[in-house]
Each structure stands twice: as C-alpha cells, then as structure tokens.
Coordinates of C-alpha atoms in Angstrom, one line a residue:
Chain A
M170 CA 0.0 0.0 0.0
P171 CA 1.1 3.6 -0.5
Q172 CA 2.7 4.7 2.8
D173 CA 2.0 8.3 2.0
Q174 CA -1.7 9.1 2.7
N175 CA -1.9 11.7 0.0
S176 CA -0.6 9.2 -2.6
K177 CA -3.0 6.6 -1.4
Q178 CA -5.9 9.0 -1.6
E179 CA -5.0 10.0 -5.1
V180 CA -4.4 6.5 -6.4
H181 CA -7.7 5.5 -4.8
G182 CA -9.5 8.3 -6.6
R183 CA -7.9 7.4 -9.9
L184 CA -8.8 3.7 -9.6
L185 CA -12.4 4.6 -8.9
S186 CA -12.4 6.8 -11.9
V187 CA -11.0 3.9 -14.0
A188 CA -13.7 1.6 -12.7
G189 CA -16.3 4.1 -13.8
H190 CA -14.6 4.5 -17.1
V191 CA -14.7 0.7 -17.7
N192 CA -18.4 0.6 -16.9
G193 CA -18.9 3.4 -19.4
I194 CA -17.1 1.3 -22.1
V195 CA -19.3 -1.7 -21.3
R196 CA -22.3 0.5 -22.0
M197 CA -20.8 1.8 -25.2
L198 CA -20.5 -1.8 -26.3
E199 CA -24.1 -2.6 -25.3
E200 CA -25.3 0.4 -27.2
D201 CA -23.4 -0.7 -30.3
E202 CA -21.2 2.4 -30.5
Y203 CA -18.5 2.6 -33.1
C204 CA -15.6 0.2 -32.5
I205 CA -12.9 2.8 -33.0
D206 CA -14.5 5.1 -30.4
I207 CA -14.6 2.1 -28.0
I208 CA -10.9 1.4 -28.7
H209 CA -9.9 5.0 -28.0
Q210 CA -11.6 4.7 -24.6
V211 CA -9.8 1.5 -23.8
Q212 CA -6.5 3.2 -24.7
A213 CA -7.4 6.1 -22.3
V214 CA -8.0 3.6 -19.5
Q215 CA -4.6 2.0 -20.2
A216 CA -2.9 5.4 -20.0
A217 CA -4.7 6.1 -16.7
L218 CA -3.4 2.7 -15.4
D219 CA 0.1 3.5 -16.5
K220 CA -0.1 6.7 -14.4
V221 CA -1.4 4.7 -11.4
N222 CA 1.4 2.2 -11.6
V223 CA 4.0 5.0 -11.7
M224 CA 2.5 6.6 -8.6
L225 CA 2.4 3.2 -6.8
L226 CA 6.0 2.6 -7.7
D227 CA 7.1 6.0 -6.6
D228 CA 5.6 5.5 -3.2
H229 CA 7.0 2.0 -3.0
M230 CA 10.5 3.2 -3.8
Q231 CA 10.4 6.0 -1.4
H232 CA 9.3 3.8 1.4
C233 CA 9.8 0.0 1.1
V234 CA 12.8 0.1 -1.2
S235 CA 14.5 2.8 0.8
D236 CA 13.9 1.0 4.1
A237 CA 15.2 -2.2 2.7
M238 CA 18.3 -0.6 1.3
R239 CA 19.1 1.1 4.6
S240 CA 18.6 -2.0 6.6
Q241 CA 21.5 -4.4 7.1
D242 CA 19.4 -7.3 5.8
S243 CA 20.8 -8.4 2.5
S244 CA 18.1 -10.9 1.8
E245 CA 15.5 -8.2 2.3
Q246 CA 17.5 -6.0 -0.1
D247 CA 17.6 -8.8 -2.7
R248 CA 13.9 -9.3 -2.3
V249 CA 12.9 -5.7 -3.1
L250 CA 15.4 -5.5 -6.0
N251 CA 14.0 -8.8 -7.5
E252 CA 10.5 -7.4 -7.2
L253 CA 11.5 -4.2 -9.1
H254 CA 13.0 -6.4 -11.7
D255 CA 9.8 -8.4 -12.1
V256 CA 7.7 -5.2 -12.4
F257 CA 10.1 -3.8 -15.1
G258 CA 10.2 -7.2 -16.8
A259 CA 6.4 -7.5 -17.0
R260 CA 6.3 -4.1 -18.7
A261 CA 8.9 -5.2 -21.2
K262 CA 7.2 -8.5 -21.4
I263 CA 10.5 -10.2 -21.8
Chain B
M68 CA -19.5 -2.1 -32.2
P69 CA -18.4 -5.6 -33.1
Q70 CA -20.5 -6.8 -36.0
D71 CA -20.0 -10.4 -35.1
Q72 CA -22.3 -11.4 -32.2
N73 CA -19.8 -13.9 -30.8
S74 CA -17.1 -11.3 -30.7
K75 CA -19.4 -8.8 -29.1
Q76 CA -20.4 -11.3 -26.5
E77 CA -16.8 -12.3 -25.7
V78 CA -15.6 -8.6 -25.5
H79 CA -18.5 -7.9 -23.3
G80 CA -17.6 -10.7 -20.9
R81 CA -14.0 -9.6 -20.9
L82 CA -14.9 -6.0 -20.1
L83 CA -17.1 -7.1 -17.2
S84 CA -14.3 -9.2 -15.9
V85 CA -11.9 -6.2 -16.2
A86 CA -14.5 -4.1 -14.2
G87 CA -14.6 -6.7 -11.5
H88 CA -10.8 -6.9 -11.5
V89 CA -10.5 -3.1 -11.1
N90 CA -12.9 -3.2 -8.1
G91 CA -10.8 -5.9 -6.6
I92 CA -7.7 -3.6 -7.0
V93 CA -9.6 -0.8 -5.2
R94 CA -10.2 -3.1 -2.3
M95 CA -6.6 -4.2 -2.2
L96 CA -5.6 -0.6 -1.8
E97 CA -8.3 0.0 0.9
E98 CA -7.0 -3.0 2.8
D99 CA -3.4 -1.7 2.5
E100 CA -2.1 -4.7 0.6
Y101 CA 1.5 -4.7 -0.6
C102 CA 2.2 -2.1 -3.4
I103 CA 4.0 -4.6 -5.6
D104 CA 1.0 -7.0 -5.5
I105 CA -1.3 -4.2 -6.5
I106 CA 1.0 -3.2 -9.4
H107 CA 1.0 -6.8 -10.7
Q108 CA -2.8 -6.7 -10.7
V109 CA -2.9 -3.4 -12.6
Q110 CA -0.5 -4.9 -15.1
A111 CA -2.8 -7.9 -15.5
V112 CA -5.7 -5.6 -16.2
Q113 CA -3.6 -3.8 -18.9
A114 CA -2.8 -7.1 -20.6
A115 CA -6.5 -8.0 -20.6
L116 CA -7.3 -4.6 -22.2
D117 CA -4.7 -5.2 -24.8
K118 CA -6.5 -8.4 -25.7
V119 CA -9.9 -6.6 -25.8
N120 CA -8.4 -4.0 -28.2
V121 CA -7.0 -6.6 -30.6
M122 CA -10.4 -8.3 -30.6
L123 CA -12.3 -5.1 -31.3
L124 CA -9.8 -4.2 -34.0
D125 CA -10.1 -7.6 -35.7
D126 CA -13.8 -7.3 -35.9
H127 CA -13.6 -3.7 -37.1
M128 CA -11.1 -4.7 -39.9
Q129 CA -13.2 -7.6 -41.0
H130 CA -16.3 -5.5 -41.3
C131 CA -16.0 -1.7 -41.4
V132 CA -12.6 -1.6 -43.0
S133 CA -13.5 -4.3 -45.5
D134 CA -16.8 -2.6 -46.4
A135 CA -15.1 0.8 -46.9
M136 CA -12.4 -0.7 -49.1
R137 CA -14.9 -2.5 -51.3
S138 CA -17.0 0.6 -51.7
Q139 CA -16.2 3.1 -54.4
D140 CA -16.2 5.9 -51.9
S141 CA -12.6 7.1 -51.6
S142 CA -13.3 9.6 -48.8
E143 CA -14.8 6.8 -46.8
Q144 CA -11.7 4.7 -47.5
D145 CA -9.5 7.5 -46.4
R146 CA -11.5 7.9 -43.2
V147 CA -11.1 4.3 -42.1
L148 CA -7.4 4.3 -42.9
N149 CA -6.9 7.5 -41.0
E150 CA -8.7 5.9 -38.0
L151 CA -6.4 2.9 -38.1
H152 CA -3.4 5.2 -38.2
D153 CA -4.7 7.0 -35.1
V154 CA -5.2 3.8 -33.2
F155 CA -1.7 2.6 -34.1
G156 CA -0.3 6.1 -33.4
A157 CA -1.9 6.1 -29.9
R158 CA -0.2 2.8 -29.1
A159 CA 3.1 4.0 -30.3
K160 CA 2.4 7.3 -28.5
I161 CA 4.2 9.1 -31.3
Chain C
M16 CA 8.3 -1.9 -49.1
P17 CA 6.8 1.5 -49.0
Q18 CA 5.1 2.1 -52.3
D19 CA 5.4 5.8 -51.8
Q20 CA 8.9 7.0 -52.7
N21 CA 8.8 9.9 -50.2
S22 CA 7.8 7.5 -47.4
K23 CA 10.5 5.1 -48.4
Q24 CA 13.1 7.8 -48.4
E25 CA 12.0 9.1 -45.0
V26 CA 11.9 5.6 -43.4
H27 CA 15.3 4.9 -44.9
G28 CA 16.7 8.1 -43.4
R29 CA 15.2 7.3 -40.0
L30 CA 16.6 3.8 -40.0
L31 CA 20.1 5.0 -40.8
S32 CA 19.7 7.5 -38.0
V33 CA 18.6 4.7 -35.6
A34 CA 21.7 2.6 -36.7
G35 CA 24.0 5.5 -35.9
H36 CA 22.2 6.0 -32.6
V37 CA 22.7 2.4 -31.6
N38 CA 26.4 2.6 -32.5
G39 CA 26.5 5.6 -30.2
I40 CA 25.0 3.6 -27.4
V41 CA 27.6 0.9 -27.9
R42 CA 30.3 3.5 -27.4
M43 CA 28.6 4.9 -24.3
L44 CA 28.7 1.4 -22.8
E45 CA 32.4 0.9 -23.8
E46 CA 33.2 4.3 -22.3
D47 CA 31.5 3.3 -19.0
E48 CA 28.9 6.0 -19.1
Y49 CA 26.2 6.2 -16.5
C50 CA 23.5 3.4 -16.9
I51 CA 20.6 5.7 -16.6
D52 CA 21.9 7.9 -19.5
I53 CA 22.3 4.7 -21.6
I54 CA 18.8 3.6 -20.8
H55 CA 17.4 7.0 -21.8
Q56 CA 19.1 6.6 -25.2
V57 CA 17.8 3.1 -25.7
Q58 CA 14.3 4.5 -24.9
A59 CA 14.8 7.2 -27.5
V60 CA 15.7 4.5 -30.1
Q61 CA 12.6 2.6 -29.2
A62 CA 10.5 5.7 -29.7
A63 CA 12.1 6.3 -33.1
L64 CA 11.3 2.7 -34.1
D65 CA 7.7 3.2 -33.0
K66 CA 7.5 6.1 -35.5
V67 CA 9.1 4.0 -38.3
N68 CA 6.6 1.3 -37.7
V69 CA 3.6 3.7 -37.9
M70 CA 5.0 5.1 -41.2
L71 CA 5.5 1.6 -42.7
L72 CA 2.0 0.6 -41.6
D73 CA 0.5 3.8 -43.1
D74 CA 2.1 3.1 -46.4
H75 CA 1.1 -0.5 -46.3
M76 CA -2.5 0.3 -45.5
Q77 CA -2.7 2.9 -48.3
H78 CA -1.4 0.5 -50.9
C79 CA -1.3 -3.2 -50.2
V80 CA -4.4 -3.3 -47.9
S81 CA -6.4 -1.0 -50.1
D82 CA -5.5 -3.0 -53.2
A83 CA -6.4 -6.3 -51.6
M84 CA -9.7 -4.9 -50.3
R85 CA -10.7 -3.6 -53.7
S86 CA -9.8 -6.9 -55.4
Q87 CA -12.4 -9.6 -55.7
D88 CA -9.9 -12.1 -54.1
S89 CA -11.3 -13.0 -50.7
S90 CA -8.3 -15.2 -49.7
E91 CA -6.0 -12.2 -50.5
Q92 CA -8.3 -10.0 -48.3
D93 CA -8.1 -12.5 -45.5
R94 CA -4.3 -12.6 -45.8
V95 CA -3.8 -8.9 -45.4
L96 CA -6.3 -8.7 -42.5
N97 CA -4.5 -11.5 -40.7
E98 CA -1.2 -9.8 -41.2
L99 CA -2.6 -6.6 -39.6
H100 CA -3.9 -8.7 -36.8
D101 CA -0.4 -10.2 -36.2
V102 CA 1.2 -6.8 -36.2
F103 CA -1.3 -5.5 -33.6
G104 CA -1.1 -8.7 -31.6
A105 CA 2.7 -8.4 -31.5
R106 CA 2.5 -4.9 -30.1
A107 CA -0.1 -6.0 -27.5
K108 CA 2.1 -9.1 -26.9
I109 CA -1.0 -11.1 -26.4
Chain D
M55 CA 27.7 1.5 -17.0
P56 CA 27.1 -1.9 -15.7
Q57 CA 29.3 -2.5 -12.7
D58 CA 29.2 -6.3 -13.3
Q59 CA 31.6 -7.2 -16.0
N60 CA 29.5 -10.2 -17.2
S61 CA 26.4 -8.0 -17.5
K62 CA 28.4 -5.4 -19.4
Q63 CA 29.8 -8.0 -21.8
E64 CA 26.3 -9.4 -22.4
V65 CA 24.7 -6.0 -22.9
H66 CA 27.5 -5.1 -25.3
G67 CA 27.0 -8.3 -27.3
R68 CA 23.2 -7.7 -27.5
L69 CA 23.7 -4.1 -28.6
L70 CA 26.1 -5.1 -31.4
S71 CA 23.5 -7.7 -32.5
V72 CA 20.8 -5.0 -32.5
A73 CA 23.1 -2.7 -34.6
G74 CA 23.5 -5.6 -37.1
H75 CA 19.8 -6.2 -37.1
V76 CA 19.0 -2.6 -37.8
N77 CA 21.5 -2.6 -40.8
G78 CA 19.7 -5.7 -42.0
I79 CA 16.4 -3.8 -41.9
V80 CA 17.9 -1.0 -43.9
R81 CA 18.9 -3.5 -46.6
M82 CA 15.4 -5.1 -46.5
L83 CA 14.0 -1.6 -47.2
E84 CA 16.5 -1.0 -50.0
E85 CA 15.7 -4.3 -51.6
D86 CA 11.9 -3.4 -51.5
E87 CA 11.0 -6.3 -49.2
Y88 CA 7.4 -6.6 -48.0
C89 CA 6.4 -4.0 -45.5
I90 CA 4.9 -6.4 -43.0
D91 CA 8.2 -8.4 -43.0
I92 CA 10.1 -5.2 -42.2
I93 CA 7.7 -4.3 -39.5
H94 CA 8.1 -7.7 -37.8
Q95 CA 11.9 -7.2 -37.8
V96 CA 11.5 -3.7 -36.3
Q97 CA 9.3 -5.2 -33.6
A98 CA 12.0 -7.9 -32.9
V99 CA 14.6 -5.1 -32.4
Q100 CA 12.3 -3.3 -30.0
A101 CA 11.9 -6.5 -28.0
A102 CA 15.7 -6.9 -27.9
L103 CA 16.0 -3.4 -26.6
D104 CA 13.4 -4.0 -23.9
K105 CA 15.6 -6.9 -22.7
V106 CA 18.8 -4.6 -22.8
N107 CA 17.0 -2.0 -20.7
V108 CA 15.9 -4.6 -18.1
M109 CA 19.5 -5.8 -17.9
L110 CA 20.9 -2.3 -17.5
L111 CA 18.4 -1.5 -14.9
D112 CA 19.1 -4.6 -12.9
D113 CA 22.7 -3.9 -12.8
H114 CA 22.0 -0.2 -11.9
M115 CA 19.7 -1.2 -9.0
Q116 CA 22.1 -3.8 -7.7
H117 CA 25.0 -1.3 -7.6
C118 CA 24.2 2.4 -7.9
V119 CA 20.8 2.3 -6.2
S120 CA 22.0 0.0 -3.5
D121 CA 25.0 2.2 -2.8
A122 CA 22.9 5.3 -2.6
M123 CA 20.4 3.8 -0.3
R124 CA 23.0 2.5 2.0
S125 CA 24.8 5.9 2.1
Q126 CA 23.7 8.5 4.6
D127 CA 23.3 11.0 1.8
S128 CA 19.6 11.8 1.4
S129 CA 20.1 14.1 -1.6
E130 CA 21.9 11.2 -3.4
Q131 CA 19.1 8.9 -2.4
D132 CA 16.5 11.3 -3.8
R133 CA 18.5 11.6 -7.0
V134 CA 18.6 7.8 -7.7
L135 CA 14.9 7.4 -6.9
N136 CA 14.0 10.4 -9.2
E137 CA 16.0 8.7 -11.9
L138 CA 14.1 5.5 -11.5
H139 CA 10.8 7.4 -11.6
D140 CA 11.9 9.1 -14.9
V141 CA 12.8 5.7 -16.5
F142 CA 9.4 4.2 -15.5
G143 CA 7.6 7.4 -16.5
A144 CA 9.2 7.3 -20.0
R145 CA 8.0 3.8 -20.5
A146 CA 4.5 4.7 -19.3
K147 CA 4.9 7.8 -21.4
I148 CA 2.8 9.7 -18.8

C-alpha cells in the first residue's frame, strides 16, 4: 500500500475513476457504438493505469525500497530488487 | 460495435471481468495490501485490455474496413485508414 | 516496401539514424557512461522505431491493404487482415 | 555503466547484435521487401532493446541504487529514486 496518505488517496480516486470509465465502455458496447470510439476509450484507461502504476511505484521506492536498502538485511534487499526487476520485466514482457 | 455477435459477447464478458478486477484492486488498496502485489494486478488488467483492443480491431477490420475498401467511396476509404493510423499512433504514442 | 517513394526515403533516413544512434549507445557502454543515461538513449531509439513502424504501416494500408480490399480475391483479403492482426497482436504481446 | 563485467559483456553483445539487425532492416528496405516483414523485424529489435533495458536497470539497481540507499546522503538517495521514476515514466509515457 502507499505509505503516503496523499498518494494513497490520489491512487484510490484514480482507480475509482478507472472503474467508472470501464463501466462506461461496457455501456458503449451494449449500445453498439462505433468500434474505433470504444478502442480509444480502452486506450485512455490503459494510459490512466500507467499513471497509477508510476504513482504506486514511486511511493514503493520512497518507502519500502528505501527502508530495505538502509537495513542491514541483505536478503531483504535482494527481495525488493527482485520485485522491481519483475515489475520492469512485466512491462517489457521479456 | 463488433458486427460479429460472438465477438461482441466475448468482448462484453472480458470487459465485465476487467471491471470486477479493477474493483478488486480498489479493495486491495483500501486493505493496505503490498504495493507490488497491487502493481501486478494493474499490469494484468492492462494485458486484458490489450487483448480486448485486438479483438475489437479484428472485428472492425473484418467488417467496417473491408466494407469501406470495397465501396467506391474514396473519402470513406481515407476515413477508415486514418482511423487505423490514429489507433496505431496512440499505441506508439508518437 | 513502402510504395510511396517519399515515405520510403524518409523511413530509410530514419533507420540510418537509428543505426547511428545504436552505435553511439555501444560507445557509451564501452566508455562506461552512467547506466541511466544509456537507458534513456535506448528508450529514444525505441520511440524512433515506433515512429518508423507507424510510417511503414500507413504506407502498407494505403497501398497493399487498399488493393487487396478492392480486389475480388477473398483469400488475399483474409491474408492482409490476418497480417494486420499479427502486427497489432505483437504490439499487444497477447 | 554496468558494474558487473558479465552484464556489461552481455549487454555489449546484445547491442552489437541490435546494430547488425538494424542494418539488415535498412537492406530489406533498399531491396523493397514486403512492409509487413520489415515491421516484424523492427518489432524484434524493440523486444531486444526491452531486454537490454531490463539488464541495464538490474545492474543499476544492484549497484548504484543499493550504494545510494546505504549511504547517509539523502540528496543522493532522492537523486537515484527520481531517476528510476523518470525511467518508469518514460516507459509509461505519462
């Protein structure tokens, strides 16, 4: 979870907005709107989720990663670095 | 809208599943789950939306684009090709 | 190949520039420059290649796809639509 | 630069291979090969560069980021976290 309450609040608001946006896209489909218009809305949701991920990651780095790095616990340090690797790797889809 | 009823049904089901997934992510945030776990779920939603977009685009190409290309209406042909350009361009974020 | 000679010329110039850019990144690595600076250059190359792909696709749609759609050859039409599907699918990495 | 000599060697080899690949794409264009085949090769180069970036980032996190986090220098710590933010942000293109 975001350690910073402002970040958490903002991520929460953005996710609720994404949820509403997806429901709107479901309705566009039900009302047989034009495919290209639907695709543009899906792309907008994906961009919003990119932004959410960057915010979550910022908070994570400023708290969990920082704490692990400052600790003397090298297995904890390896763990957080491996997690960051996985997050990057998933985006690269390597 | 997808012209093919099976496609439309499948896209509809996938979008409802994405909506449920996003609500689940909101709850993860509210329950202060670990940031990295939340990020992985957001990435899964983005992959699901990639798949939705490819399905929408397939249907669009097999119907609207095909019809426009077979028509004698060159301004309609330009219109559909420009739309495809925009969809690609948005993904490339050029 | 791009059917339009101006497009072909421009794509050619951009690809030569990408090749030079990649050689520059190799030198940055050999000269032990800072990782983050190298990563930013790799990201710039990827953005340049996104642009190249959109240009290639535009030309392809305006010529090969248009021709196939206007032909009476339905297997040729299927072929070009399947190819577009694969190009989109590869970008979505579905 | 990658601190780890094996990583540096491997990244170097991959970048040389990308450079060769790009030159091959230039030749495909000059020899008027089919657009879709060229696009697939460009996509392969982009995937190879994704992999290079993940490797560079791994090495960077295991050395520069770790060192900064373990130091007592909070401005240095902020600097490396801001850099990681920018790298993620560029990929999200927010």
